[in-house]
Tab-separated table of C-alpha atoms and ligand atoms in Angstrom:
chain	number	residue	atom	x	y	z
A	1	MET	CA	0.000	0.000	0.000
A	2	SER	CA	1.236	3.505	-0.779
A	3	PHE	CA	0.637	6.816	0.978
A	4	THR	CA	-1.122	8.056	-2.165
A	5	SER	CA	-3.872	5.468	-1.823
A	6	LEU	CA	-4.695	6.732	1.690
A	7	GLY	CA	-6.262	9.860	0.242
A	8	LEU	CA	-3.720	12.334	1.564
A	9	SER	CA	-3.205	15.701	-0.104
A	10	ASP	CA	-0.176	16.522	-2.254
A	11	ALA	CA	1.274	18.777	0.442
A	12	LEU	CA	1.238	15.905	2.914
A	13	LEU	CA	2.566	13.381	0.412
A	14	LYS	CA	5.437	15.741	-0.297
A	15	ALA	CA	6.226	16.054	3.428
A	16	VAL	CA	6.067	12.305	3.903
A	17	SER	CA	8.403	11.668	1.028
A	18	LYS	CA	10.759	14.334	2.387
A	19	GLN	CA	10.941	12.229	5.558
A	20	GLY	CA	11.977	9.277	3.421
A	21	TYR	CA	8.924	7.168	4.223
A	22	THR	CA	8.110	4.907	1.319
A	23	GLN	CA	5.024	3.168	2.630
A	24	PRO	CA	2.614	3.650	5.500
A	25	SER	CA	3.115	1.534	8.608
A	26	PRO	CA	0.273	-0.834	9.630
A	27	ILE	CA	-1.190	1.637	12.124
A	28	GLN	CA	-1.072	4.390	9.506
A	29	GLN	CA	-2.788	2.196	6.924
A	30	LYS	CA	-5.593	1.462	9.345
A	31	ALA	CA	-5.967	4.746	11.197
A	32	ILE	CA	-5.540	7.390	8.484
A	33	PRO	CA	-8.654	6.522	6.393
A	34	LEU	CA	-10.797	6.211	9.541
A	35	ILE	CA	-9.669	9.544	10.913
A	36	LEU	CA	-10.278	11.197	7.545
A	37	GLU	CA	-13.841	9.821	7.761
A	38	ARG	CA	-14.057	11.673	11.088
A	39	LYS	CA	-14.469	8.500	13.149
A	40	ASP	CA	-13.434	8.261	16.790
A	41	ILE	CA	-10.750	5.636	17.218
A	42	LEU	CA	-9.345	3.562	20.029
A	43	ALA	CA	-5.894	2.551	18.883
A	44	SER	CA	-3.548	0.076	20.435
A	45	ALA	CA	-0.105	1.241	19.453
A	46	GLN	CA	3.213	1.773	21.146
A	47	THR	CA	6.027	4.124	20.309
A	48	GLY	CA	7.844	2.882	17.220
A	49	THR	CA	4.737	1.973	15.254
A	50	GLY	CA	4.540	5.296	13.424
A	51	LYS	CA	1.448	6.237	15.443
A	52	THR	CA	2.315	9.939	15.515
A	53	ALA	CA	2.111	10.251	11.742
A	54	GLY	CA	-0.958	7.996	11.991
A	55	PHE	CA	-2.933	10.725	13.712
A	56	THR	CA	-0.995	13.818	12.616
A	57	LEU	CA	-1.296	13.368	8.857
A	58	PRO	CA	-5.106	13.088	8.762
A	59	MET	CA	-5.408	15.831	11.378
A	60	LEU	CA	-3.377	18.187	9.206
A	61	GLN	CA	-5.424	17.246	6.174
A	62	ILE	CA	-8.752	17.861	7.911
A	63	LEU	CA	-7.699	21.217	9.364
A	64	SER	CA	-6.107	22.428	6.140
A	65	GLN	CA	-9.342	21.813	4.254
A	66	GLN	CA	-11.364	24.046	6.523
A	67	PRO	CA	-11.910	27.753	5.879
A	68	PHE	CA	-9.243	29.996	7.348
A	69	LEU	CA	-10.284	31.763	10.547
A	70	ARG	CA	-8.461	35.011	11.215
A	71	ASN	CA	-8.041	34.591	14.945
A	72	ARG	CA	-6.854	30.968	14.539
A	73	PRO	CA	-8.624	29.344	17.488
A	74	VAL	CA	-7.053	26.087	18.663
A	75	ARG	CA	-8.887	23.440	16.669
A	76	ALA	CA	-6.908	20.318	17.524
A	77	LEU	CA	-5.401	19.341	20.854
A	78	VAL	CA	-2.885	16.546	21.419
A	79	LEU	CA	-2.399	15.597	25.068
A	80	THR	CA	0.723	13.678	26.022
A	81	PRO	CA	2.003	12.401	29.373
A	82	THR	CA	5.533	13.832	29.207
A	83	ARG	CA	7.304	16.922	27.997
A	84	GLU	CA	9.609	14.852	25.801
A	85	LEU	CA	6.735	13.227	24.009
A	86	ALA	CA	5.002	16.593	23.623
A	87	ALA	CA	8.164	18.068	22.102
A	88	GLN	CA	8.509	15.136	19.735
A	89	VAL	CA	4.922	15.239	18.567
A	90	TYR	CA	5.351	18.974	17.982
A	91	GLU	CA	8.451	18.339	15.854
A	92	ASN	CA	6.520	15.747	13.846
A	93	VAL	CA	3.561	18.084	13.368
A	94	LYS	CA	5.907	20.750	12.017
A	95	GLU	CA	7.664	18.304	9.690
A	96	TYR	CA	4.493	16.759	8.283
A	97	GLY	CA	2.826	20.156	8.005
A	98	ALA	CA	5.831	21.820	6.357
A	99	PHE	CA	3.901	22.566	3.156
A	100	LEU	CA	0.657	23.685	4.778
A	101	ASP	CA	-0.437	26.993	6.231
A	102	LEU	CA	-1.160	25.697	9.711
A	103	LYS	CA	0.378	26.801	12.967
A	104	SER	CA	1.199	24.621	15.930
A	105	ALA	CA	2.576	25.158	19.410
A	106	VAL	CA	3.730	23.017	22.292
A	107	ILE	CA	3.221	23.718	25.977
A	108	PHE	CA	4.561	21.765	28.930
A	109	GLY	CA	5.603	22.397	32.500
A	110	GLY	CA	9.068	22.719	33.969
A	111	VAL	CA	10.013	25.710	31.836
A	112	ASN	CA	9.060	29.369	31.873
A	113	GLN	CA	5.646	29.896	30.332
A	114	ASN	CA	6.364	33.194	28.552
A	115	SER	CA	7.403	31.897	25.152
A	116	GLN	CA	4.527	29.389	25.215
A	117	VAL	CA	2.068	32.169	25.984
A	118	ALA	CA	3.531	34.297	23.185
A	119	SER	CA	3.022	31.556	20.624
A	120	LEU	CA	-0.546	30.999	21.823
A	121	ARG	CA	-1.263	34.713	21.454
A	122	SER	CA	-0.212	34.703	17.832
A	123	GLY	CA	-2.856	32.076	17.004
A	124	VAL	CA	-2.438	28.306	16.879
A	125	ASP	CA	-4.343	25.653	14.935
A	126	ILE	CA	-2.822	22.628	16.664
A	127	LEU	CA	-1.775	22.583	20.270
A	128	ILE	CA	0.349	19.825	21.801
A	129	ALA	CA	0.329	19.882	25.572
A	130	THR	CA	0.900	18.060	28.807
A	131	PRO	CA	-2.212	18.222	30.999
A	132	GLY	CA	-0.810	20.203	33.941
A	133	ARG	CA	0.544	23.185	32.004
A	134	LEU	CA	-2.520	23.228	29.778
A	135	LEU	CA	-4.824	23.626	32.765
A	136	ASP	CA	-2.451	26.089	34.342
A	137	LEU	CA	-2.549	28.382	31.287
A	138	HIS	CA	-6.282	27.884	30.939
A	139	ASN	CA	-6.781	28.913	34.565
A	140	GLN	CA	-4.836	32.071	33.814
A	141	ASN	CA	-7.197	32.751	30.883
A	142	LEU	CA	-4.316	32.490	28.462
A	143	LEU	CA	-5.953	30.001	26.152
A	144	SER	CA	-9.375	28.823	25.114
A	145	LEU	CA	-10.399	25.282	24.285
A	146	SER	CA	-13.841	26.245	23.043
A	147	GLY	CA	-12.890	25.805	19.374
A	148	ILE	CA	-11.498	22.266	19.738
A	149	GLN	CA	-12.925	19.840	17.224
A	150	MET	CA	-10.291	17.129	17.442
A	151	LEU	CA	-8.696	15.648	20.534
A	152	VAL	CA	-5.854	13.133	20.643
A	153	LEU	CA	-4.894	11.365	23.857
A	154	ASP	CA	-1.427	10.018	23.127
A	155	GLU	CA	-0.057	7.271	25.396
A	156	ALA	CA	-3.241	7.401	27.393
A	157	ASP	CA	-2.193	4.451	29.560
A	158	ARG	CA	0.835	6.353	30.759
A	159	MET	CA	-1.222	9.454	31.423
A	160	LEU	CA	-3.383	7.394	33.743
A	161	ASP	CA	-0.331	5.786	35.357
A	162	MET	CA	0.964	9.259	36.075
A	163	GLY	CA	-2.221	10.311	37.772
A	164	PHE	CA	-3.590	12.612	35.069
A	165	LEU	CA	-7.119	11.200	35.015
A	166	ARG	CA	-8.626	14.116	36.896
A	167	ASP	CA	-6.825	16.635	34.741
A	168	ILE	CA	-7.978	14.872	31.591
A	169	LYS	CA	-11.570	14.949	32.783
A	170	LYS	CA	-11.280	18.605	33.638
A	171	ILE	CA	-9.853	19.349	30.195
A	172	MET	CA	-12.750	17.438	28.575
A	173	SER	CA	-15.196	19.684	30.374
A	174	LEU	CA	-13.585	22.751	28.793
A	175	MET	CA	-14.091	21.556	25.222
A	176	PRO	CA	-17.172	21.409	23.027
A	177	PRO	CA	-18.812	17.983	23.427
A	178	ARG	CA	-19.095	17.508	19.658
A	179	ARG	CA	-15.616	16.684	18.502
A	180	GLN	CA	-13.550	13.850	17.093
A	181	ASN	CA	-11.600	11.852	19.680
A	182	LEU	CA	-8.584	9.636	19.100
A	183	LEU	CA	-7.206	7.590	21.956
A	184	PHE	CA	-3.826	5.889	21.622
A	185	SER	CA	-2.599	3.468	24.236
A	186	ALA	CA	-0.003	0.713	24.378
A	187	THR	CA	-2.110	-1.300	26.801
A	188	PHE	CA	-5.826	-1.744	27.342
A	189	SER	CA	-6.306	-1.951	31.063
A	190	ARG	CA	-9.680	-1.707	32.725
A	191	GLU	CA	-8.969	1.955	33.440
A	192	ILE	CA	-8.244	2.689	29.781
A	193	LYS	CA	-11.429	0.959	28.705
A	194	ALA	CA	-13.401	3.022	31.214
A	195	LEU	CA	-11.819	6.229	29.925
A	196	ALA	CA	-12.505	5.187	26.326
A	197	ASN	CA	-16.155	4.513	27.179
A	198	GLU	CA	-16.476	7.927	28.683
A	199	ILE	CA	-14.735	9.897	25.966
A	200	LEU	CA	-15.133	8.093	22.668
A	201	ASN	CA	-18.202	8.118	20.496
A	202	HIS	CA	-18.794	4.784	18.695
A	203	PRO	CA	-15.063	4.229	18.363
A	204	VAL	CA	-13.451	1.966	15.812
A	205	LEU	CA	-10.830	-0.285	17.344
A	206	VAL	CA	-7.472	-0.126	15.588
A	207	GLU	CA	-4.715	-2.471	16.602
A	208	ALA	CA	-1.155	-2.492	15.449
A	209	THR	CA	2.012	-3.688	17.002
A	210	PRO	CA	5.199	-2.549	15.329
A	211	GLU	CA	6.035	-5.041	12.624
A	212	ASN	CA	9.598	-5.591	13.583
A	213	THR	CA	9.477	-4.674	17.207
A	214	THR	CA	7.202	-7.369	18.525
A	215	VAL	CA	8.975	-8.891	21.468
A	216	GLU	CA	9.463	-12.209	19.711
A	217	LYS	CA	11.509	-10.549	16.995
A	218	ILE	CA	13.881	-8.709	19.294
A	219	ASN	CA	17.025	-10.551	20.206
A	220	GLN	CA	16.558	-10.781	23.985
A	221	LYS	CA	19.060	-12.113	26.479
A	222	VAL	CA	19.277	-12.368	30.220
A	223	TYR	CA	22.557	-12.384	32.133
A	224	HIS	CA	22.209	-13.749	35.651
A	225	LEU	CA	24.742	-11.886	37.732
A	226	ASP	CA	25.767	-10.822	41.168
A	227	LYS	CA	24.488	-7.312	41.613
A	228	SER	CA	27.967	-6.030	42.396
A	229	HIS	CA	29.193	-7.135	38.956
A	230	LYS	CA	26.595	-5.347	36.883
A	231	THR	CA	28.607	-2.231	36.108
A	232	GLN	CA	31.694	-4.191	35.101
A	233	VAL	CA	29.653	-6.486	32.891
A	234	LEU	CA	27.906	-3.559	31.245
A	235	ILE	CA	31.240	-1.914	30.484
A	236	LYS	CA	32.592	-5.185	29.128
A	237	LEU	CA	29.565	-5.715	26.893
A	238	ILE	CA	29.823	-2.168	25.571
A	239	SER	CA	33.530	-2.369	24.834
A	240	ASP	CA	33.677	-5.990	23.595
A	241	GLY	CA	30.691	-5.394	21.332
A	242	ALA	CA	31.977	-1.940	20.289
A	243	TRP	CA	28.482	-0.604	20.972
A	244	GLU	CA	28.233	2.999	19.912
A	245	GLN	CA	24.719	3.750	21.077
A	246	VAL	CA	23.078	2.053	24.013
A	247	LEU	CA	20.056	2.980	26.065
A	248	VAL	CA	20.342	1.693	29.630
A	249	PHE	CA	17.408	1.554	32.006
A	250	THR	CA	17.626	1.862	35.756
A	251	ARG	CA	14.730	1.749	38.146
A	252	THR	CA	15.478	4.931	40.038
A	253	LYS	CA	16.829	8.407	39.373
A	254	HIS	CA	19.514	7.837	41.954
A	255	GLY	CA	20.502	4.590	40.234
A	256	ALA	CA	20.684	6.415	36.891
A	257	ASN	CA	22.989	9.096	38.324
A	258	ASN	CA	25.191	6.539	40.037
A	259	LEU	CA	25.625	4.385	36.987
A	260	THR	CA	26.315	7.399	34.787
A	261	LYS	CA	29.127	8.484	37.117
A	262	LYS	CA	30.653	5.028	37.107
A	263	LEU	CA	30.551	4.791	33.319
A	264	ILE	CA	32.196	8.182	32.962
A	265	ASN	CA	34.881	7.105	35.454
A	266	HIS	CA	35.580	4.221	33.092
A	267	GLN	CA	35.876	6.580	30.109
A	268	VAL	CA	32.522	5.598	28.642
A	269	SER	CA	30.627	8.755	27.667
A	270	ALA	CA	27.244	8.705	29.366
A	271	LEU	CA	24.428	11.005	30.413
A	272	ALA	CA	21.434	10.426	32.642
A	273	ILE	CA	17.883	11.394	31.757
A	274	HIS	CA	15.255	11.413	34.474
A	275	GLY	CA	12.576	13.491	36.094
A	276	ASN	CA	14.920	15.508	38.307
A	277	LYS	CA	16.862	16.839	35.338
A	278	SER	CA	15.915	20.209	33.956
A	279	GLN	CA	14.173	20.314	30.627
A	280	GLY	CA	17.315	21.740	29.019
A	281	ALA	CA	19.498	18.964	30.421
A	282	ARG	CA	17.074	16.313	29.177
A	283	THR	CA	16.897	17.817	25.702
A	284	ASN	CA	20.683	18.089	25.511
A	285	ALA	CA	21.180	14.528	26.700
A	286	LEU	CA	18.779	13.216	24.093
A	287	GLN	CA	20.360	15.326	21.369
A	288	GLY	CA	23.873	14.178	22.323
A	289	PHE	CA	22.705	10.586	22.246
A	290	LYS	CA	21.050	10.992	18.871
A	291	ASP	CA	24.016	12.700	17.246
A	292	GLY	CA	26.513	10.199	18.653
A	293	THR	CA	28.455	12.382	21.090
A	294	VAL	CA	26.982	10.456	24.019
A	295	ARG	CA	27.456	6.707	23.845
A	296	VAL	CA	25.261	5.653	26.735
A	297	LEU	CA	21.989	7.231	27.756
A	298	VAL	CA	20.933	6.085	31.207
A	299	ALA	CA	17.217	6.539	31.707
A	300	THR	CA	14.362	5.841	34.061
A	301	ASP	CA	11.092	4.561	32.637
A	302	ILE	CA	9.151	7.759	32.955
A	303	ALA	CA	11.875	9.876	31.357
A	304	ALA	CA	12.365	7.495	28.459
A	305	ARG	CA	8.705	7.011	27.783
A	306	GLY	CA	7.840	7.963	24.242
A	307	LEU	CA	11.334	9.086	23.294
A	308	ASP	CA	11.833	8.821	19.592
A	309	ILE	CA	15.289	7.385	19.135
A	310	PRO	CA	15.315	5.832	15.702
A	311	LEU	CA	17.308	2.716	14.882
A	312	LEU	CA	18.422	2.004	18.386
A	313	PRO	CA	20.649	-1.069	18.290
A	314	HIS	CA	21.007	-1.893	22.008
A	315	VAL	CA	18.791	-1.620	25.036
A	316	VAL	CA	20.056	-2.787	28.408
A	317	ASN	CA	17.934	-3.311	31.482
A	318	PHE	CA	20.515	-2.586	34.162
A	319	GLU	CA	17.688	-3.309	36.551
A	320	LEU	CA	14.504	-5.029	35.563
A	321	PRO	CA	11.351	-2.975	35.856
A	322	ASN	CA	8.989	-4.074	38.606
A	323	ILE	CA	6.049	-3.467	36.303
A	324	PRO	CA	6.250	-6.151	33.616
A	325	GLU	CA	4.611	-3.974	30.940
A	326	ASP	CA	7.499	-1.541	31.238
A	327	TYR	CA	9.836	-4.262	29.983
A	328	VAL	CA	7.912	-4.333	26.720
A	329	HIS	CA	7.960	-0.539	26.500
A	330	ARG	CA	11.681	-0.521	27.129
A	331	ILE	CA	12.718	-3.128	24.621
A	332	GLY	CA	10.275	-1.794	22.030
A	333	ARG	CA	12.880	0.873	21.402
A	334	THR	CA	15.230	-1.460	19.679
A	335	GLY	CA	15.022	-2.915	16.212
A	336	ARG	CA	12.898	-0.203	14.724
A	337	ALA	CA	12.392	0.390	11.040
A	338	GLY	CA	13.852	-2.913	9.966
A	339	ALA	CA	17.098	-2.612	11.911
A	340	SER	CA	18.046	-5.554	14.072
A	341	GLY	CA	17.988	-4.901	17.778
A	342	GLU	CA	19.232	-6.464	20.933
A	343	ALA	CA	17.728	-6.200	24.410
A	344	ILE	CA	19.856	-7.362	27.306
A	345	SER	CA	18.779	-7.686	30.918
A	346	LEU	CA	21.228	-7.868	33.800
A	347	VAL	CA	19.384	-9.787	36.467
A	348	GLY	CA	20.494	-10.054	40.076
A	349	ALA	CA	19.255	-12.768	42.395
A	350	ASP	CA	16.817	-10.310	43.937
A	351	GLU	CA	15.157	-9.634	40.574
A	352	ARG	CA	14.261	-13.176	39.578
A	353	ALA	CA	10.637	-12.757	40.575
A	354	TYR	CA	10.406	-9.736	38.273
A	355	LEU	CA	11.888	-11.807	35.466
A	356	LYS	CA	9.226	-14.477	35.992
A	357	ASP	CA	6.468	-11.857	35.809
A	358	ILE	CA	7.938	-10.478	32.588
A	359	GLU	CA	8.259	-13.898	30.997
A	360	ARG	CA	4.674	-14.636	31.920
A	361	LEU	CA	3.533	-11.385	30.305
A	362	ILE	CA	5.434	-11.866	27.050
A	363	GLY	CA	4.637	-15.562	26.959
A	364	MET	CA	8.186	-16.732	26.415
A	365	GLN	CA	11.303	-17.619	28.316
A	366	ILE	CA	14.137	-15.238	27.587
A	367	PRO	CA	17.370	-17.045	26.656
A	368	THR	CA	20.156	-16.739	29.210
A	369	ALA	CA	23.808	-15.992	28.602
A	370	THR	CA	26.888	-15.648	30.764
A	371	VAL	CA	30.004	-13.532	30.694
A	372	ALA	CA	33.190	-15.413	31.569
A	373	ASP	CA	34.548	-14.332	34.986
A	374	PHE	CA	31.139	-13.045	36.063
A	375	VAL	CA	29.217	-16.177	36.857
A	376	PRO	CA	26.813	-15.529	39.729
A	377	ASP	CA	27.528	-16.824	43.197
A	378	PRO	CA	25.172	-19.816	43.599
A	379	ASN	CA	24.982	-19.132	47.348
A	380	VAL	CA	23.080	-15.889	46.831
A	381	GLN	CA	19.445	-16.760	47.235
A	382	ALA	CA	16.737	-15.197	45.195
A	383	ASP	CA	14.790	-13.945	48.155
A	384	GLU	CA	17.708	-12.887	50.269
A	385	GLU	CA	17.251	-9.243	49.472
A	386	ARG	CA	14.213	-7.678	47.951
A	387	PRO	CA	14.456	-4.457	45.989
A	388	PRO	CA	12.697	-1.535	47.640
A	389	ARG	CA	9.100	-0.894	46.814
A	390	PRO	CA	8.488	1.027	43.604
A	391	THR	CA	9.238	4.712	43.779
A	392	ARG	CA	8.364	5.698	40.236
A	393	TYR	CA	4.861	6.868	40.832
A	394	GLN	CA	5.709	8.927	43.859
A	395	GLY	CA	5.923	12.632	43.303
A	396	PHE	CA	3.218	12.600	40.696
A	397	LYS	CA	-0.307	13.697	41.253
A	398	SER	CA	-2.200	11.620	43.719
A	399	GLY	CA	-5.301	9.643	43.018
A	400	SER	CA	-4.002	6.981	40.701
A	401	ALA	CA	-1.579	4.569	42.217
A	402	HIS	CA	-0.316	2.122	39.663
A	403	PRO	CA	-2.338	-1.100	39.769
A	404	SER	CA	0.698	-3.115	40.762
A	405	ASN	CA	1.260	-0.868	43.753
A	406	ARG	CA	-2.158	-1.440	45.143
A	407	ASN	CA	-3.017	-3.869	47.906
A	408	SER	CA	0.454	-3.657	49.335
A	409	SER	CA	1.815	-1.843	52.324
A	410	SER	CA	4.239	0.885	51.415
A	411	ASN	CA	7.098	-0.723	53.241
A	412	ASN	CA	6.722	-4.256	52.103
A	413	ARG	CA	10.127	-5.790	51.711
A	414	GLY	CA	8.950	-9.324	52.166
A	415	PRO	CA	8.954	-11.932	49.433
A	416	LYS	CA	7.233	-10.698	46.359
A	417	ARG	CA	3.698	-11.774	45.801
A	418	SER	CA	2.654	-11.579	42.222
A	419	ALA	CA	0.678	-8.446	41.564
A	420	PRO	CA	-2.874	-9.136	40.414
A	421	LYS	CA	-2.610	-9.869	36.733
A	422	ARG	CA	-4.327	-7.703	34.212
A	423	PRO	CA	-4.883	-10.111	31.377
A	424	ASP	CA	-6.642	-7.485	29.331
A	425	SER	CA	-3.537	-5.330	29.290
A	426	ARG	CA	-1.388	-7.907	27.549
A	427	ARG	CA	-0.079	-6.937	24.222
A	428	ARG	CA	-1.474	-8.818	21.331
B	501	LIG	P1	6.266	6.906	16.383
B	501	LIG	O1	5.732	5.537	16.634
B	501	LIG	O2	5.248	7.847	15.924
B	501	LIG	O3	7.062	7.397	17.563
B	501	LIG	O4	7.315	6.799	15.164
B	501	LIG	C1	8.490	6.048	15.258
B	501	LIG	C2	9.476	6.370	14.152
B	501	LIG	O5	9.018	5.877	12.897
B	501	LIG	C3	9.738	7.858	13.959
B	501	LIG	O6	11.137	8.038	13.880
B	501	LIG	C4	9.096	8.188	12.626
B	501	LIG	O7	9.803	9.207	11.964
B	501	LIG	C5	9.187	6.869	11.880
B	501	LIG	N1	8.117	6.650	10.903
B	501	LIG	C6	6.816	7.004	11.008
B	501	LIG	N2	6.117	6.582	9.925
B	501	LIG	C7	6.998	5.950	9.128
B	501	LIG	C8	6.882	5.280	7.855
B	501	LIG	N3	5.716	5.191	7.213
B	501	LIG	N4	7.999	4.748	7.334
B	501	LIG	C9	9.183	4.811	7.992
B	501	LIG	N5	9.366	5.413	9.187
B	501	LIG	C10	8.283	5.973	9.749
């Protein structure tokens, strides 16, 4: 199938070909015609599937075909969970809309609002925003949502995980009820289905997993190790494999900082990206990683969520995530666009229960490997030391603890009991 057969205008086809895309991805093939027909959609798609173009291209087409309004009220709103994702969607909107007379703006927290307010004042057709800053500016009467006719909730599952449900509902109440709604989510938990029921109007279900990033197709390996050997093994893997670009996940911000320091001490260029870093530092780290000046980007789940890092060859789980779905999000960053990818997990004795949960979720056993000289001490028992309880959702807005954090006391360091399974959130 070609982009031409999707019914896109010449200006959009030109922009797409400028990006070097030769054919639409599965999610684009399915979603674009439906959105052009003005249907509401509920789409199951993770980062890496081409979902952004999947909603942006038809949105641009629809808006560009409408009569020009002099005051340019915001007509389309894209809500995202993180600033990074907002910035990326904004970049994509500008690229795909390069040959159209439409204006877009991005607003997110953590930075001074002045330049965002200035761009809103000059009139914006498409606004990309994180919920908090959007409400903040709305409360200051600096923007109006009364002209919205199209709403996109991007990575809706993560927005709920981060406690944005109340904000989302508030934002809904500020928009005209008659509008087109597009909800994108990597998982379909009960909470997402409830949100979809509330927001979407006779939605069409669109499902697409990235063709070459399904977990089965990624070269996954587990190294069982003593925790104290992880840094050395990581450095060895990087240097023996001559890896030039590797994304490493840690569970905590502190862990990310620590590991980054150790890598730098071993002359491996590295930068950390997490929620405590300023927006500027995060943008610079990502840029350095993309242009090759930074070899290792050490990230926490929240910070890395939605980052568009094309053709990433190596992902390392320095620590396994305690939420099995995050494993799939993490490794989904490798092997994009036909490139082969490798996802390696360094697993200490205290993380074996997490590994079991992950293997249950993805429905396969991940092959194990060893590094000579770093064979784990068989005397270290799996349950000898439990990792601390999750910290990732702390610090965000209250009201939506992650499902796997529920039913457990906050200080539970005892043997892990499997979190209640959410079979409906498994990826298909
Ligand atoms: P997304 O899932 O929207 O984050 O997109 C992931 C990556 O795929 C981005 O780097 C896009 O530029 C790229 N991309 C989107 N659509 C296509 C396409 N049809 N062909 C090739 N690459 C694409």
